[in-house]
Structures are given as structure tokens and as C-alpha cells.
mmCIF file of C-alpha atoms (C1' of nucleotides) in Angstrom:
data_model
loop_
_atom_site.group_PDB
_atom_site.id
_atom_site.type_symbol
_atom_site.label_atom_id
_atom_site.label_comp_id
_atom_site.label_asym_id
_atom_site.label_seq_id
_atom_site.Cartn_x
_atom_site.Cartn_y
_atom_site.Cartn_z
ATOM 1 C CA MET A 1 36.797 -50.966 -37.230
ATOM 2 C CA ILE A 2 38.661 -48.521 -35.028
ATOM 3 C CA ASN A 3 35.432 -47.586 -33.318
ATOM 4 C CA GLU A 4 34.578 -51.150 -32.398
ATOM 5 C CA ILE A 5 38.031 -51.615 -30.964
ATOM 6 C CA LYS A 6 37.783 -48.358 -29.108
ATOM 7 C CA ASP A 7 34.443 -49.316 -27.575
ATOM 8 C CA ILE A 8 35.950 -52.365 -26.003
ATOM 9 C CA PHE A 9 39.581 -51.545 -25.351
ATOM 10 C CA GLY A 10 39.407 -47.753 -25.161
ATOM 11 C CA ASN A 11 39.612 -47.786 -21.396
ATOM 12 C CA THR A 12 42.582 -50.105 -21.121
ATOM 13 C CA LEU A 13 44.699 -49.246 -24.130
ATOM 14 C CA GLU A 14 46.033 -45.826 -25.142
ATOM 15 C CA ASP A 15 44.954 -44.140 -28.360
ATOM 16 C CA GLU A 16 48.273 -44.508 -30.085
ATOM 17 C CA LEU A 17 48.178 -48.250 -29.613
ATOM 18 C CA LEU A 18 44.583 -48.457 -30.763
ATOM 19 C CA PHE A 19 45.667 -46.680 -33.890
ATOM 20 C CA GLU A 20 48.448 -49.176 -34.474
ATOM 21 C CA ILE A 21 46.094 -52.071 -33.932
ATOM 22 C CA ASN A 22 43.843 -50.598 -36.537
ATOM 23 C CA GLN A 23 46.785 -50.446 -38.929
ATOM 24 C CA VAL A 24 48.007 -54.016 -38.709
ATOM 25 C CA ALA A 25 45.046 -56.074 -37.549
ATOM 26 C CA THR A 26 42.790 -57.896 -39.919
ATOM 27 C CA TYR A 27 39.100 -58.054 -39.185
ATOM 28 C CA LYS A 28 37.401 -61.398 -39.272
ATOM 29 C CA GLU A 29 33.959 -62.848 -38.736
ATOM 30 C CA VAL A 30 33.338 -66.472 -37.935
ATOM 31 C CA LEU A 31 29.932 -68.078 -38.004
ATOM 32 C CA ALA A 32 28.706 -70.155 -35.081
ATOM 33 C CA GLY A 33 29.985 -73.704 -35.115
ATOM 34 C CA ASN A 34 33.065 -73.074 -37.238
ATOM 35 C CA LYS A 35 36.512 -73.957 -36.047
ATOM 36 C CA ILE A 36 38.889 -71.111 -35.402
ATOM 37 C CA ILE A 37 41.935 -73.038 -34.289
ATOM 38 C CA GLU A 38 42.464 -76.778 -34.545
ATOM 39 C CA ILE A 39 44.792 -78.838 -32.406
ATOM 40 C CA GLY A 40 48.155 -78.933 -34.089
ATOM 41 C CA ASP A 41 47.707 -75.697 -36.003
ATOM 42 C CA TYR A 42 50.574 -73.257 -36.019
ATOM 43 C CA ILE A 43 49.536 -69.950 -34.646
ATOM 44 C CA ARG A 44 50.367 -66.955 -36.770
ATOM 45 C CA SER A 45 48.237 -64.318 -35.174
ATOM 46 C CA MET A 46 46.570 -63.420 -31.955
ATOM 47 C CA PRO A 47 42.815 -62.955 -31.826
ATOM 48 C CA LEU A 48 41.076 -60.174 -29.949
ATOM 49 C CA LEU A 49 37.431 -60.924 -29.439
ATOM 50 C CA LEU A 50 35.100 -58.053 -30.316
ATOM 51 C CA SER A 51 31.794 -59.838 -29.902
ATOM 52 C CA GLY A 52 30.330 -63.296 -29.574
ATOM 53 C CA ALA A 53 31.799 -66.229 -27.703
ATOM 54 C CA ILE A 54 34.386 -68.898 -28.413
ATOM 55 C CA LYS A 55 34.625 -72.204 -26.640
ATOM 56 C CA VAL A 56 38.022 -73.703 -26.018
ATOM 57 C CA LEU A 57 38.258 -77.479 -25.962
ATOM 58 C CA ARG A 58 40.852 -80.044 -25.122
ATOM 59 C CA GLU A 59 40.939 -83.451 -26.719
ATOM 60 C CA ASP A 60 42.214 -86.670 -25.178
ATOM 61 C CA ASN A 61 44.123 -89.344 -27.031
ATOM 62 C CA GLU A 62 40.933 -91.197 -27.922
ATOM 63 C CA GLY A 63 39.506 -88.144 -29.601
ATOM 64 C CA ASP A 64 37.022 -87.291 -26.869
ATOM 65 C CA GLU A 65 36.475 -83.655 -26.127
ATOM 66 C CA LEU A 66 36.346 -81.680 -22.930
ATOM 67 C CA LEU A 67 35.266 -78.089 -22.574
ATOM 68 C CA LEU A 68 37.872 -75.907 -20.894
ATOM 69 C CA TYR A 69 36.406 -72.417 -20.903
ATOM 70 C CA PHE A 70 34.641 -69.765 -22.904
ATOM 71 C CA LEU A 71 36.210 -66.618 -24.310
ATOM 72 C CA GLU A 72 34.048 -63.538 -24.538
ATOM 73 C CA ARG A 73 34.223 -59.940 -25.746
ATOM 74 C CA GLY A 74 37.507 -58.322 -24.844
ATOM 75 C CA ASP A 75 39.244 -61.631 -24.227
ATOM 76 C CA THR A 76 42.162 -63.078 -26.048
ATOM 77 C CA CYS A 77 43.500 -66.588 -26.301
ATOM 78 C CA ALA A 78 46.215 -67.403 -23.820
ATOM 79 C CA MET A 79 47.337 -70.304 -25.937
ATOM 80 C CA THR A 80 48.471 -67.820 -28.528
ATOM 81 C CA LEU A 81 50.499 -66.007 -25.935
ATOM 82 C CA THR A 82 52.416 -69.075 -24.916
ATOM 83 C CA CYS A 83 52.988 -69.879 -28.549
ATOM 84 C CA CYS A 84 54.481 -66.462 -28.974
ATOM 85 C CA LEU A 85 57.299 -67.165 -26.574
ATOM 86 C CA GLY A 86 58.430 -70.608 -27.561
ATOM 87 C CA GLN A 87 56.541 -70.994 -30.793
ATOM 88 C CA SER A 88 54.712 -74.252 -30.962
ATOM 89 C CA LYS A 89 51.487 -75.730 -32.198
ATOM 90 C CA SER A 90 48.165 -75.156 -30.565
ATOM 91 C CA LYS A 91 47.219 -77.737 -27.983
ATOM 92 C CA VAL A 92 43.596 -76.749 -27.904
ATOM 93 C CA ARG A 93 40.723 -76.419 -30.312
ATOM 94 C CA ALA A 94 38.751 -73.212 -30.515
ATOM 95 C CA VAL A 95 35.254 -73.233 -31.968
ATOM 96 C CA ALA A 96 32.888 -70.309 -32.435
ATOM 97 C CA GLU A 97 30.022 -70.787 -30.024
ATOM 98 C CA THR A 98 28.038 -67.913 -31.435
ATOM 99 C CA ASP A 99 28.763 -65.798 -34.477
ATOM 100 C CA VAL A 100 32.005 -64.092 -33.645
ATOM 101 C CA LYS A 101 33.687 -60.867 -34.641
ATOM 102 C CA LEU A 102 37.383 -60.601 -33.985
ATOM 103 C CA VAL A 103 40.538 -58.915 -35.082
ATOM 104 C CA MET A 104 43.725 -60.820 -35.723
ATOM 105 C CA ILE A 105 47.008 -59.294 -34.721
ATOM 106 C CA PRO A 106 50.270 -60.580 -36.212
ATOM 107 C CA ILE A 107 52.244 -62.402 -33.596
ATOM 108 C CA ARG A 108 55.377 -60.339 -33.980
ATOM 109 C CA LYS A 109 53.524 -57.241 -32.842
ATOM 110 C CA ILE A 110 52.871 -58.726 -29.451
ATOM 111 C CA GLU A 111 56.481 -58.472 -28.471
ATOM 112 C CA GLU A 112 57.067 -55.176 -30.208
ATOM 113 C CA TRP A 113 54.182 -53.530 -28.386
ATOM 114 C CA SER A 114 55.222 -55.034 -25.088
ATOM 115 C CA GLY A 115 58.320 -52.888 -25.189
ATOM 116 C CA LYS A 116 56.482 -49.864 -26.430
ATOM 117 C CA TYR A 117 53.259 -49.669 -24.485
ATOM 118 C CA ARG A 118 52.768 -50.093 -20.787
ATOM 119 C CA SER A 119 49.028 -50.679 -21.279
ATOM 120 C CA TRP A 120 49.726 -53.534 -23.689
ATOM 121 C CA ARG A 121 52.026 -55.221 -21.202
ATOM 122 C CA SER A 122 49.401 -55.180 -18.516
ATOM 123 C CA PHE A 123 46.724 -56.293 -20.949
ATOM 124 C CA ILE A 124 48.784 -59.349 -21.880
ATOM 125 C CA PHE A 125 49.602 -59.960 -18.267
ATOM 126 C CA ASP A 126 45.986 -59.714 -17.182
ATOM 127 C CA SER A 127 44.890 -62.046 -19.940
ATOM 128 C CA TYR A 128 47.351 -64.600 -18.753
ATOM 129 C CA HIS A 129 46.220 -64.167 -15.218
ATOM 130 C CA ASN A 130 42.549 -64.519 -16.098
ATOM 131 C CA ARG A 131 43.091 -67.542 -18.239
ATOM 132 C CA LEU A 132 45.125 -69.292 -15.610
ATOM 133 C CA ASN A 133 42.327 -68.716 -13.157
ATOM 134 C CA GLU A 134 39.802 -70.061 -15.629
ATOM 135 C CA MET A 135 41.909 -73.150 -16.027
ATOM 136 C CA LEU A 136 42.069 -73.721 -12.298
ATOM 137 C CA TYR A 137 38.338 -73.240 -12.137
ATOM 138 C CA ALA A 138 37.861 -75.808 -14.885
ATOM 139 C CA ILE A 139 40.140 -78.254 -13.119
ATOM 140 C CA ASP A 140 38.295 -77.784 -9.848
ATOM 141 C CA ASN A 141 35.024 -78.488 -11.612
ATOM 142 C CA ILE A 142 36.275 -81.661 -13.156
ATOM 143 C CA ALA A 143 38.073 -82.937 -10.123
ATOM 144 C CA PHE A 144 35.764 -81.970 -7.307
ATOM 145 C CA LEU A 145 32.267 -81.493 -8.636
ATOM 146 C CA LYS A 146 29.736 -84.137 -9.438
ATOM 147 C CA MET A 147 28.328 -84.234 -12.909
ATOM 148 C CA ASP A 148 25.040 -82.626 -11.914
ATOM 149 C CA GLU A 149 26.848 -79.585 -10.567
ATOM 150 C CA ARG A 150 29.048 -79.376 -13.606
ATOM 151 C CA LEU A 151 26.030 -79.510 -15.857
ATOM 152 C CA LEU A 152 24.278 -76.751 -13.984
ATOM 153 C CA LYS A 153 27.328 -74.497 -14.155
ATOM 154 C CA TYR A 154 27.685 -75.254 -17.818
ATOM 155 C CA LEU A 155 24.076 -74.334 -18.470
ATOM 156 C CA GLU A 156 24.313 -71.155 -16.468
ATOM 157 C CA GLU A 157 27.368 -70.112 -18.405
ATOM 158 C CA LYS A 158 25.659 -70.763 -21.706
ATOM 159 C CA ALA A 159 22.546 -68.953 -20.623
ATOM 160 C CA ARG A 160 24.720 -65.939 -19.937
ATOM 161 C CA ILE A 161 26.263 -66.106 -23.390
ATOM 162 C CA PHE A 162 22.954 -66.496 -25.171
ATOM 163 C CA LYS A 163 21.153 -63.663 -23.500
ATOM 164 C CA ASP A 164 17.688 -65.040 -24.217
ATOM 165 C CA GLY A 165 18.320 -68.099 -22.039
ATOM 166 C CA ILE A 166 17.721 -70.518 -24.881
ATOM 167 C CA ILE A 167 20.384 -73.158 -25.256
ATOM 168 C CA LYS A 168 20.234 -74.741 -28.669
ATOM 169 C CA ASN A 169 22.023 -78.031 -28.153
ATOM 170 C CA THR A 170 21.048 -81.655 -28.129
ATOM 171 C CA HIS A 171 21.778 -83.730 -25.067
ATOM 172 C CA GLN A 172 24.355 -85.570 -27.123
ATOM 173 C CA GLU A 173 26.292 -82.380 -27.860
ATOM 174 C CA ILE A 174 26.308 -81.358 -24.231
ATOM 175 C CA ALA A 175 27.495 -84.813 -23.258
ATOM 176 C CA TYR A 176 30.436 -84.454 -25.624
ATOM 177 C CA GLU A 177 31.546 -81.170 -24.180
ATOM 178 C CA LEU A 178 31.339 -82.398 -20.616
ATOM 179 C CA HIS A 179 32.865 -85.689 -21.603
ATOM 180 C CA THR A 180 30.098 -87.972 -20.442
ATOM 181 C CA SER A 181 27.282 -89.972 -21.980
ATOM 182 C CA ARG A 182 24.052 -88.702 -23.450
ATOM 183 C CA VAL A 183 21.934 -90.768 -21.072
ATOM 184 C CA VAL A 184 23.526 -89.189 -18.045
ATOM 185 C CA ILE A 185 22.815 -85.725 -19.405
ATOM 186 C CA SER A 186 19.220 -86.609 -20.243
ATOM 187 C CA ARG A 187 18.589 -87.905 -16.753
ATOM 188 C CA LEU A 188 20.182 -84.958 -15.029
ATOM 189 C CA LEU A 189 18.338 -82.505 -17.242
ATOM 190 C CA LYS A 190 15.102 -84.219 -16.348
ATOM 191 C CA LYS A 191 15.901 -83.774 -12.685
ATOM 192 C CA LEU A 192 16.626 -80.104 -13.184
ATOM 193 C CA GLU A 193 13.362 -79.722 -15.060
ATOM 194 C CA ASN A 194 11.454 -81.295 -12.187
ATOM 195 C CA LEU A 195 13.146 -78.838 -9.860
ATOM 196 C CA GLY A 196 11.758 -76.062 -12.037
ATOM 197 C CA LYS A 197 15.152 -74.746 -13.084
ATOM 198 C CA LEU A 198 14.544 -75.158 -16.800
ATOM 199 C CA GLU A 199 12.233 -76.408 -19.513
ATOM 200 C CA LEU A 200 13.203 -79.197 -21.856
ATOM 201 C CA HIS A 201 12.303 -79.120 -25.500
ATOM 202 C CA ARG A 202 13.547 -80.904 -28.528
ATOM 203 C CA ASN A 203 16.813 -79.355 -29.683
ATOM 204 C CA TYR A 204 16.815 -76.608 -27.100
ATOM 205 C CA ILE A 205 16.646 -75.932 -23.399
ATOM 206 C CA LEU A 206 14.980 -72.939 -21.834
ATOM 207 C CA MET A 207 16.650 -71.637 -18.685
ATOM 208 C CA LYS A 208 14.628 -69.937 -15.983
ATOM 209 C "C1'" DA B 1 -3.246 -83.362 -45.047
ATOM 210 C "C1'" DC B 2 -1.279 -87.732 -44.330
ATOM 211 C "C1'" DA B 3 2.345 -91.257 -44.127
ATOM 212 C "C1'" DT B 4 7.099 -92.351 -43.750
ATOM 213 C "C1'" DT B 5 11.582 -91.739 -41.917
ATOM 214 C "C1'" DA B 6 15.183 -89.964 -39.164
ATOM 215 C "C1'" DA B 7 16.771 -87.819 -35.066
ATOM 216 C "C1'" DT B 8 16.287 -86.860 -30.383
ATOM 217 C "C1'" DT B 9 14.837 -87.854 -25.839
ATOM 218 C "C1'" DG B 10 13.015 -90.957 -21.990
ATOM 219 C "C1'" DT B 11 13.256 -95.047 -19.135
ATOM 220 C "C1'" DG B 12 13.918 -99.824 -17.322
ATOM 221 C "C1'" DT B 13 17.179 -103.328 -16.620
ATOM 222 C "C1'" DA C 1 26.185 -99.057 -20.359
ATOM 223 C "C1'" DC C 2 22.809 -100.962 -23.260
ATOM 224 C "C1'" DA C 3 18.542 -101.604 -25.451
ATOM 225 C "C1'" DC C 4 14.381 -100.207 -26.685
ATOM 226 C "C1'" DA C 5 10.156 -97.102 -26.411
ATOM 227 C "C1'" DA C 6 8.207 -92.759 -27.110
ATOM 228 C "C1'" DT C 7 8.145 -88.359 -28.986
ATOM 229 C "C1'" DT C 8 9.071 -84.843 -32.183
ATOM 230 C "C1'" DA C 9 10.750 -82.771 -36.436
ATOM 231 C "C1'" DA C 10 11.631 -83.150 -41.372
ATOM 232 C "C1'" DT C 11 10.400 -84.740 -45.807
ATOM 233 C "C1'" DG C 12 7.943 -86.607 -49.525
ATOM 234 C "C1'" DT C 13 3.520 -87.738 -51.809
#
DNA sequence: ACATTAATTGTGT
DNA sequence: ACACAATTAATGT
């Protein structure tokens, strides 16, 4: 495990800290589609993402979902960080988008290492910074972009995550994540296909 | 191989 | 948004 951690965090975190991570962290694999954190869960440990992608969703009071952002290799969940300060329940849901490998770090270590390692402090700080920016980006998308632009961005992001450019979702699933109806997605996808940006198939979309 | 059924996608109002 | 048509995949015989 230490090698995998080193590959990803070796540049940012010092060896001594990597060693400590290796001591206390537990390794975990999650298969695509499985929940990692549910809304209302208490958070006991902080995930570091080694590979794969996690989508982070918000849910409104009627139970409808909205995609906030994706986490990728080297990322951590900012929700956990806020929970570390004033401990509370998670306000988001995290679902494995692809098969995911991660290590879980006990929450109490976050603070301990903050005092001990300069590199850890800046890692936490950067994570916060990045996540806040992602949130603003998500808000901008929702508030200022039309659905067709949101869809295109969503598809581009997914295409990046699945390197082969094949997006294995039904229109209904996409509609859920973008918080709209299936018909709207179908129509917009058709438009994008006519523009030559993608190919539609049953149960998957091929990006070009 | 064919028929039946269910799920997904397309389209008009 | 709704209803329905068309298409495709899955399953059984």
C-alpha cells in the first residue's frame, strides 16, 4: 500500500508522514455504483482517493438529487474536513462512479498531523480551496447555464473519467443527476448527436 | 431461431 | 409534462 500512496502523494507529503499514513490508514475498495457516504452518516474517517472517481451529490427535501462534483485520484472529501472541526453528520451523498481504491484515515489524525507536518497542513488547506472552487463552479453552472450547456459539461467530465469516452448511463440516470426530466435529456442528446459531438446507443453514449 | 416481455429512447401535442 | 410509438436488449421456449 505504501507504494500506491507514495506514487500519488510522494511529491506533496514527506516520507515520515507517508509512513504514518501507512501505519494507521485502512485500505478499501468500493465497486462502481456503491454508496460510500450517505446523507446523515456520521463521519469517522477521512478518505484519500487512490484511483477511480467518486461523485458527490446533494439531495433536496423531496428526495431529488443534484450532482455537485467529482472527486478523483489524490482528492479528499471536504465534507469530512468540516465534520472534523465541529463534528456533524454528512450533508452529502458520495457514490463510487467507477471502481474506487481509497485509504481511510481516522479523523483524529487529521488534527494531530496538522500540528506535526507542514505538508499536511497545506494539503488540507489546498483540498479545502479546491473544493470551494468546485462548489462555486457547480453553482455557476446551475444558476447561469442553460441545460444544454450543463449537459455538455457533464458529458465532457464523464468522458474524462472514463478514458475510453464511453458513458454507460441511461438518459434517465443522467436526468436524475442534473435534476431534470428524461425527455429533456433525450432531446438535448439528440441535438448533440446531430451536431456530431457524440453517438447515441442504448445504455451508453460515445463521445467524440 | 423465434416469440414474448421489459426497458430504454424518440417524438408529437 | 404527458402519452404513446419505436427500438433494442433480455429471456424463455
